[in-house]
Coordinates of C-alpha atoms in Angstrom, one line a residue:
Chain Y
M43 CA -1.0 -37.2 21.2
K44 CA -3.9 -34.5 18.8
L45 CA -1.9 -35.1 15.3
L46 CA -2.7 -38.9 15.9
E47 CA -6.2 -38.9 17.0
E48 CA -7.3 -36.3 14.1
K49 CA -5.4 -39.0 11.4
V50 CA -6.7 -42.1 13.4
L51 CA -10.6 -40.1 12.9
K52 CA -10.4 -38.5 10.1
E53 CA -8.8 -41.7 7.7
G54 CA -8.9 -44.9 10.1
A55 CA -11.2 -46.8 8.9
A56 CA -13.3 -49.3 11.3
I57 CA -14.1 -52.4 9.9
S58 CA -15.9 -54.2 13.4
E59 CA -15.9 -54.4 17.2
N60 CA -12.6 -55.5 16.9
I61 CA -10.8 -54.1 13.4
L62 CA -8.9 -50.5 13.4
K63 CA -7.4 -50.2 9.9
V64 CA -5.2 -47.7 9.7
D65 CA -3.0 -48.8 6.7
G66 CA -3.3 -45.7 4.8
F67 CA -0.9 -43.8 7.2
I68 CA 0.8 -47.0 10.1
N69 CA 1.2 -50.1 8.9
H70 CA 1.4 -49.9 4.9
Q71 CA 1.6 -46.7 3.9
V72 CA 3.6 -44.9 6.0
D73 CA 3.9 -41.2 6.6
P74 CA 7.0 -39.6 7.4
V75 CA 6.0 -36.4 8.9
L76 CA 3.5 -38.2 11.2
M77 CA 6.3 -41.2 12.2
K78 CA 8.7 -38.1 13.3
A79 CA 5.8 -36.2 15.2
I80 CA 5.4 -39.5 17.2
G81 CA 8.9 -41.0 18.0
E82 CA 9.2 -36.7 19.6
D83 CA 6.2 -37.3 21.5
F84 CA 7.9 -40.8 22.7
A85 CA 11.1 -38.9 23.5
A86 CA 9.3 -36.1 25.0
H87 CA 7.0 -38.5 27.5
F88 CA 10.2 -41.5 28.4
K89 CA 12.5 -38.4 28.5
D90 CA 15.6 -38.6 31.6
Q91 CA 14.9 -42.0 32.6
G92 CA 18.4 -43.2 31.0
I93 CA 17.0 -45.2 28.8
T94 CA 19.9 -47.4 26.5
K95 CA 17.8 -48.7 23.5
V96 CA 14.1 -48.5 21.3
V97 CA 13.1 -51.9 21.8
T98 CA 10.0 -53.3 18.9
I99 CA 8.5 -56.1 16.7
E100 CA 8.4 -56.6 13.5
S101 CA 7.3 -55.2 11.6
S102 CA 4.7 -52.7 11.9
G103 CA 6.6 -51.2 15.3
I104 CA 9.7 -50.7 12.8
A105 CA 9.0 -46.9 11.5
P106 CA 7.8 -45.6 14.9
A107 CA 10.5 -46.9 16.5
L108 CA 12.4 -45.9 14.6
M109 CA 11.6 -42.1 15.2
T110 CA 11.3 -42.9 18.6
A111 CA 15.1 -44.4 18.8
S112 CA 15.9 -41.1 16.6
A113 CA 14.6 -38.4 18.6
M114 CA 16.1 -40.2 21.8
Q115 CA 19.6 -40.6 20.5
V116 CA 19.5 -44.6 20.8
P117 CA 19.9 -47.6 19.0
L118 CA 16.9 -49.6 18.2
L119 CA 16.5 -53.6 18.3
I120 CA 13.6 -55.1 16.0
L121 CA 12.8 -57.9 18.0
K122 CA 12.6 -60.6 14.9
K123 CA 9.7 -62.9 14.8
S124 CA 11.4 -66.2 13.6
P125 CA 14.8 -67.2 13.6
S126 CA 16.8 -66.5 10.8
K127 CA 19.5 -68.5 9.8
I128 CA 22.3 -66.8 10.5
L129 CA 22.0 -65.4 13.5
N130 CA 21.4 -69.1 15.2
K131 CA 24.3 -68.9 18.6
N132 CA 23.4 -67.2 21.9
M133 CA 20.0 -66.2 21.1
Y134 CA 16.8 -65.4 23.8
Q135 CA 13.5 -67.0 22.1
T136 CA 9.6 -67.1 23.3
V137 CA 6.6 -68.0 22.0
V138 CA 4.0 -65.9 21.3
T139 CA 0.5 -66.2 19.9
S140 CA -2.0 -64.0 18.7
F141 CA -5.0 -64.1 19.8
T142 CA -6.0 -61.2 17.2
K143 CA -4.8 -63.4 14.6
G144 CA -4.5 -66.5 15.7
T145 CA -1.1 -67.7 14.8
S146 CA 1.7 -68.1 17.2
Y147 CA 6.1 -66.9 16.3
E148 CA 8.5 -67.6 17.7
L149 CA 10.2 -63.8 18.8
T150 CA 14.1 -64.0 18.6
L151 CA 16.5 -61.3 20.1
A152 CA 20.7 -62.4 19.7
G153 CA 22.1 -62.2 22.5
H154 CA 25.5 -60.1 21.5
L155 CA 23.4 -56.6 21.3
I156 CA 21.4 -57.1 25.1
S157 CA 22.9 -57.2 28.2
E158 CA 21.5 -56.8 32.3
Q159 CA 23.3 -53.0 31.7
D160 CA 19.7 -52.0 29.5
H161 CA 17.3 -49.5 30.4
V162 CA 14.6 -49.9 27.4
L163 CA 11.7 -48.4 25.5
I164 CA 9.4 -51.1 23.7
I165 CA 7.8 -49.4 21.3
D166 CA 4.3 -51.3 19.6
D167 CA 1.9 -49.7 16.9
F168 CA -0.9 -51.1 18.7
L169 CA -2.3 -53.0 22.1
A170 CA -5.2 -55.1 22.2
N171 CA -4.8 -58.0 24.3
G172 CA -1.1 -57.4 25.2
E173 CA 0.4 -60.6 23.8
A174 CA 3.4 -59.2 21.5
A175 CA 4.2 -57.1 24.3
T176 CA 4.3 -59.5 27.1
G177 CA 6.4 -61.1 24.8
A178 CA 9.0 -59.0 24.2
I179 CA 9.4 -58.2 27.9
R180 CA 9.8 -62.0 28.7
L181 CA 12.4 -62.1 26.2
L182 CA 13.9 -58.7 27.6
R183 CA 13.5 -60.0 31.2
K184 CA 16.1 -63.1 30.0
A185 CA 18.7 -61.0 29.2
H186 CA 18.9 -59.3 32.4
A187 CA 17.5 -56.2 30.7
T188 CA 14.7 -53.8 32.9
I189 CA 11.9 -51.8 31.4
A190 CA 12.4 -48.4 31.5
G191 CA 8.1 -48.6 29.8
I192 CA 6.0 -49.4 27.2
G193 CA 4.6 -46.8 24.1
I194 CA 2.0 -47.4 21.7
L195 CA 0.7 -45.7 19.0
I196 CA -3.4 -46.9 19.8
E197 CA -4.2 -48.5 22.0
K198 CA -7.9 -50.8 22.3
T199 CA -8.5 -50.1 25.8
F200 CA -11.9 -52.4 25.7
Q201 CA -9.1 -55.2 25.4
P202 CA -6.9 -56.4 28.7
G203 CA -3.7 -55.2 27.7
R204 CA -3.3 -52.5 29.6
A205 CA -4.3 -54.1 32.7
K206 CA -1.9 -57.4 32.6
L207 CA 1.1 -55.0 31.4
E208 CA 0.1 -52.2 34.5
E209 CA -0.2 -55.5 37.0
Q210 CA 3.4 -56.3 36.1
G211 CA 3.9 -52.9 36.8
F212 CA 4.8 -51.5 34.0
S213 CA 3.7 -48.5 32.8
V214 CA 2.8 -47.6 29.2
Y215 CA 1.8 -44.7 27.3
S216 CA -0.6 -44.6 24.8
Q217 CA -0.5 -41.7 21.9
V218 CA -4.1 -42.6 21.0
R219 CA -7.1 -44.3 22.9
I220 CA -9.5 -45.8 21.6
A221 CA -13.2 -46.4 23.9
K222 CA -15.3 -48.2 20.8
L223 CA -15.0 -49.3 17.8
E224 CA -18.1 -50.8 15.6
K225 CA -18.5 -50.8 12.0
D226 CA -17.3 -47.3 10.7
H227 CA -17.3 -45.7 14.1
I228 CA -14.8 -44.6 16.2
E229 CA -15.0 -43.8 19.4
L230 CA -11.7 -42.0 21.5
L231 CA -11.7 -42.7 25.3
A232 CA -12.5 -38.6 26.5
Q233 CA -9.6 -36.2 27.1
E234 CA -10.3 -35.8 31.2
E235 CA -10.4 -39.5 31.2
S236 CA -7.1 -39.5 28.6
S237 CA -5.0 -36.9 30.5
T238 CA -5.1 -38.9 33.2
L239 CA -3.0 -40.9 32.3
Chain O
M95 CA 29.1 -44.3 0.3
K96 CA 32.1 -43.6 2.3
L97 CA 29.6 -43.7 5.8
L98 CA 28.4 -47.4 5.1
E99 CA 31.4 -48.2 3.5
E100 CA 33.3 -48.0 7.2
K101 CA 31.0 -49.0 9.1
V102 CA 30.4 -52.5 7.5
L103 CA 34.4 -52.7 7.5
K104 CA 34.6 -52.6 10.8
E105 CA 31.9 -54.3 12.0
G106 CA 29.7 -56.3 9.4
A107 CA 31.0 -60.0 9.8
A108 CA 31.5 -62.2 6.4
I109 CA 30.1 -65.9 7.7
S110 CA 30.9 -67.0 4.5
E111 CA 31.4 -66.8 1.5
N112 CA 27.5 -65.8 0.4
I113 CA 26.8 -64.6 4.3
L114 CA 27.7 -60.9 5.6
K115 CA 26.1 -60.8 8.9
V116 CA 25.3 -56.8 9.5
D117 CA 22.9 -57.5 12.5
G118 CA 23.9 -54.9 14.3
F119 CA 23.8 -51.8 12.9
I120 CA 21.4 -52.4 9.9
N121 CA 19.2 -55.5 10.2
H122 CA 18.7 -56.2 14.3
Q123 CA 20.1 -53.5 15.7
V124 CA 19.1 -49.9 14.2
D125 CA 22.1 -47.2 14.3
P126 CA 19.2 -44.0 14.0
V127 CA 22.4 -41.8 13.0
L128 CA 23.8 -44.3 9.9
M129 CA 19.9 -44.3 9.0
K130 CA 19.3 -40.8 8.8
A131 CA 22.3 -40.1 6.4
I132 CA 21.8 -43.5 4.4
G133 CA 18.0 -41.9 3.8
E134 CA 19.7 -38.2 2.8
D135 CA 22.1 -40.5 0.8
F136 CA 19.2 -41.8 -0.8
A137 CA 16.9 -38.8 -1.4
A138 CA 20.8 -36.5 -3.0
H139 CA 21.7 -39.9 -5.4
F140 CA 17.6 -39.8 -7.3
K141 CA 16.5 -35.5 -6.3
D142 CA 14.7 -34.2 -8.7
Q143 CA 13.6 -37.2 -10.7
G144 CA 9.4 -36.3 -9.3
I145 CA 9.8 -39.3 -7.6
T146 CA 6.3 -39.6 -5.4
K147 CA 7.0 -42.4 -2.7
V148 CA 9.3 -44.7 -1.6
V149 CA 8.3 -48.8 -1.5
T150 CA 10.3 -51.1 0.2
I151 CA 9.6 -54.5 1.5
E152 CA 9.2 -56.0 4.9
S153 CA 11.1 -55.8 7.3
S154 CA 14.7 -55.3 7.0
G155 CA 14.2 -52.3 3.9
I156 CA 11.6 -50.6 6.2
A157 CA 14.4 -48.6 8.2
P158 CA 16.2 -47.3 5.7
A159 CA 13.5 -46.4 3.6
L160 CA 11.4 -44.5 6.0
M161 CA 14.6 -42.6 6.5
T162 CA 14.3 -41.9 2.8
A163 CA 10.7 -41.2 2.5
S164 CA 11.3 -39.3 5.2
A165 CA 14.4 -36.8 3.8
M166 CA 11.9 -36.9 0.2
Q167 CA 9.0 -35.9 2.3
V168 CA 7.1 -38.0 0.1
P169 CA 5.5 -41.3 1.3
L170 CA 6.8 -45.2 2.1
L171 CA 4.9 -47.8 1.1
I172 CA 5.8 -51.5 2.7
L173 CA 4.7 -54.3 0.1
K174 CA 3.7 -56.9 2.9
K175 CA 4.9 -60.2 3.2
S176 CA 1.7 -61.8 3.1
P177 CA -2.1 -61.0 3.0
S178 CA -3.3 -59.7 6.1
K179 CA -6.9 -60.8 7.0
I180 CA -7.8 -56.8 7.0
L181 CA -6.2 -56.0 3.8
N182 CA -8.4 -58.3 1.1
K183 CA -10.1 -56.1 -1.7
N184 CA -8.3 -54.3 -4.3
M185 CA -4.9 -56.2 -4.0
Y186 CA -2.4 -56.7 -6.0
Q187 CA -0.6 -59.8 -5.1
T188 CA 2.8 -61.7 -6.8
V189 CA 5.3 -64.7 -5.4
V190 CA 8.0 -64.1 -4.6
T191 CA 10.9 -67.2 -4.0
S192 CA 14.4 -66.3 -2.2
F193 CA 16.7 -69.1 -3.6
T194 CA 19.1 -67.4 -0.4
K195 CA 16.6 -68.0 1.6
G196 CA 15.0 -71.2 0.6
T197 CA 12.0 -69.3 0.8
S198 CA 8.6 -68.4 -1.0
Y199 CA 6.0 -65.6 0.0
E200 CA 3.5 -64.0 -1.2
L201 CA 4.2 -60.3 -2.0
T202 CA 1.2 -58.0 -1.8
L203 CA 0.3 -54.3 -2.1
A204 CA -3.7 -52.5 -1.0
G205 CA -4.5 -51.0 -4.4
H206 CA -6.0 -47.7 -3.1
L207 CA -2.9 -46.5 -2.0
I208 CA -1.2 -46.9 -5.3
S209 CA -1.6 -45.4 -9.2
E210 CA -1.1 -45.1 -12.7
Q211 CA 0.6 -41.5 -11.5
D212 CA 2.8 -42.9 -9.0
H213 CA 6.2 -42.4 -9.7
V214 CA 8.5 -44.4 -7.5
L215 CA 12.2 -45.8 -5.8
I216 CA 12.3 -49.1 -4.4
I217 CA 14.4 -49.3 -1.1
D218 CA 16.5 -52.3 -0.3
D219 CA 18.7 -53.5 2.4
F220 CA 21.0 -56.2 0.4
L221 CA 20.8 -56.9 -3.4
A222 CA 22.3 -60.9 -4.2
N223 CA 20.4 -62.4 -6.6
G224 CA 17.6 -59.5 -7.7
E225 CA 14.2 -61.7 -6.5
A226 CA 13.0 -59.6 -3.8
A227 CA 13.2 -55.9 -5.5
T228 CA 12.3 -58.1 -9.2
G229 CA 9.2 -59.3 -7.3
A230 CA 8.7 -55.5 -5.9
I231 CA 8.8 -53.7 -9.6
R232 CA 6.4 -57.1 -11.1
L233 CA 3.7 -55.3 -8.8
L234 CA 4.0 -52.4 -9.3
R235 CA 4.0 -52.9 -13.0
K236 CA 0.7 -54.8 -12.7
A237 CA -0.8 -50.6 -10.5
H238 CA 0.7 -49.1 -13.4
A239 CA 3.2 -47.2 -11.8
T240 CA 6.9 -46.2 -13.2
I241 CA 10.0 -47.0 -11.7
A242 CA 12.6 -44.8 -11.3
G243 CA 15.4 -46.7 -9.8
I244 CA 16.4 -49.2 -7.0
G245 CA 18.7 -47.6 -3.5
I246 CA 20.7 -50.8 -2.4
L247 CA 22.1 -50.3 1.0
I248 CA 24.4 -53.3 0.3
E249 CA 25.1 -54.7 -3.4
K250 CA 27.0 -58.5 -3.5
T251 CA 28.8 -57.6 -7.1
F252 CA 29.2 -61.2 -7.4
Q253 CA 25.6 -62.7 -7.1
P254 CA 23.5 -61.7 -10.5
G255 CA 21.1 -59.2 -9.0
R256 CA 22.6 -55.7 -10.8
A257 CA 22.4 -57.4 -13.9
K258 CA 19.3 -58.3 -14.0
L259 CA 17.5 -55.0 -13.4
E260 CA 19.6 -53.1 -15.0
E261 CA 19.2 -55.5 -18.3
Q262 CA 15.3 -54.4 -17.6
G263 CA 16.2 -50.9 -18.1
F264 CA 16.6 -50.3 -14.4
S265 CA 18.7 -47.7 -12.5
V266 CA 19.8 -49.5 -9.7
Y267 CA 22.7 -46.9 -6.9
S268 CA 24.3 -48.7 -4.3
Q269 CA 25.6 -47.6 -1.2
V270 CA 28.2 -49.9 -1.2
R271 CA 28.9 -52.8 -3.9
I272 CA 30.8 -55.8 -2.3
A273 CA 33.3 -57.7 -4.8
K274 CA 33.9 -60.6 -2.7
L275 CA 33.2 -62.4 0.4
E276 CA 35.1 -64.9 2.7
K277 CA 34.7 -66.5 6.4
D278 CA 35.7 -63.0 8.4
H279 CA 37.3 -61.0 5.0
I280 CA 35.1 -58.5 3.6
E281 CA 36.4 -56.8 -0.1
L282 CA 34.7 -53.9 -1.2
L283 CA 34.7 -53.2 -5.3
A284 CA 37.6 -50.7 -5.9
Q285 CA 36.3 -47.5 -5.9
E286 CA 37.1 -46.2 -9.5
E287 CA 35.5 -49.2 -10.6
S288 CA 32.3 -48.4 -7.7
S289 CA 32.4 -44.4 -8.9
T290 CA 31.5 -45.2 -12.6
L291 CA 28.3 -45.9 -11.7

């Protein structure tokens, strides 16, 4: 997606070979105009697939996922990172371990908000090792929901997330594909490769 | 706000005298059409005040705050609940203790995203004891930003949040004002009182 690619190149900051800082427009400060365009792009890519809900993981996926749900005119489901006091009955849960952050958390989904009739689109900000997306899929399968695909804002193509998801037969669409990061340098995947998605 | 009042009465669930469950349309599943209307209502209420940014606290404030920022055509700032590895220099921090949840967390804001030129609108889903809003205000003041007001989706008027904020001179606008909760019963503040805001 041209608009997001330009934004990443112009305003993103490569901190190291693994860390891309996008806190000025995605994670910490959010550009609503960009988010609306991101949502419309996902809605266009995954249109006519009978998607009933958009699903994301709190919290940096919420903004793009809400704009996607808004463009698709379906509800948004936010998978919660820890069990709340209030949500405790009829709950699906799974543990997700993030190698990137060196932490584990419990992902939860209230059973009454999902059913085997649901065909969902998963939206997340980053795809690196694929732990979050894999956790979301595990949780959705417990509820017997089906998965239409996975939409990602920024994919680190040098990490194994996409391969893991595609091996399981999932369709992955990333708006920006990073080929390489090094301090102060961001390299996108060449357009030809990118467009063969 | 009529639409949200109706939704709270129809789909909200009073669990106890203190707990109102709105996980079907605000917290866990999000209705994008309702969120858009909520954002437009806040934008209309706080219009022509020179607001430069909308500020919220992750994560349940993100959806309504994004739609407010989108309607106002200004950026959204998400105050983070724990310091990330990436965001570590030039950072404002404050500890917030939630009596409701019995937990404490560190609220953080990157210094380069805020300045004394900013005049911000704080949006959050609930107002009860006012700890979250007070923490956000403390953080924004450290950055010498000014505060245009506080927009709340659902206020528990039987808890001291509003009084605490108004004592400090802040303008508080709540879309729904709950007079009383008890198991399976939700009572709104009468329209006359509500409209004197």
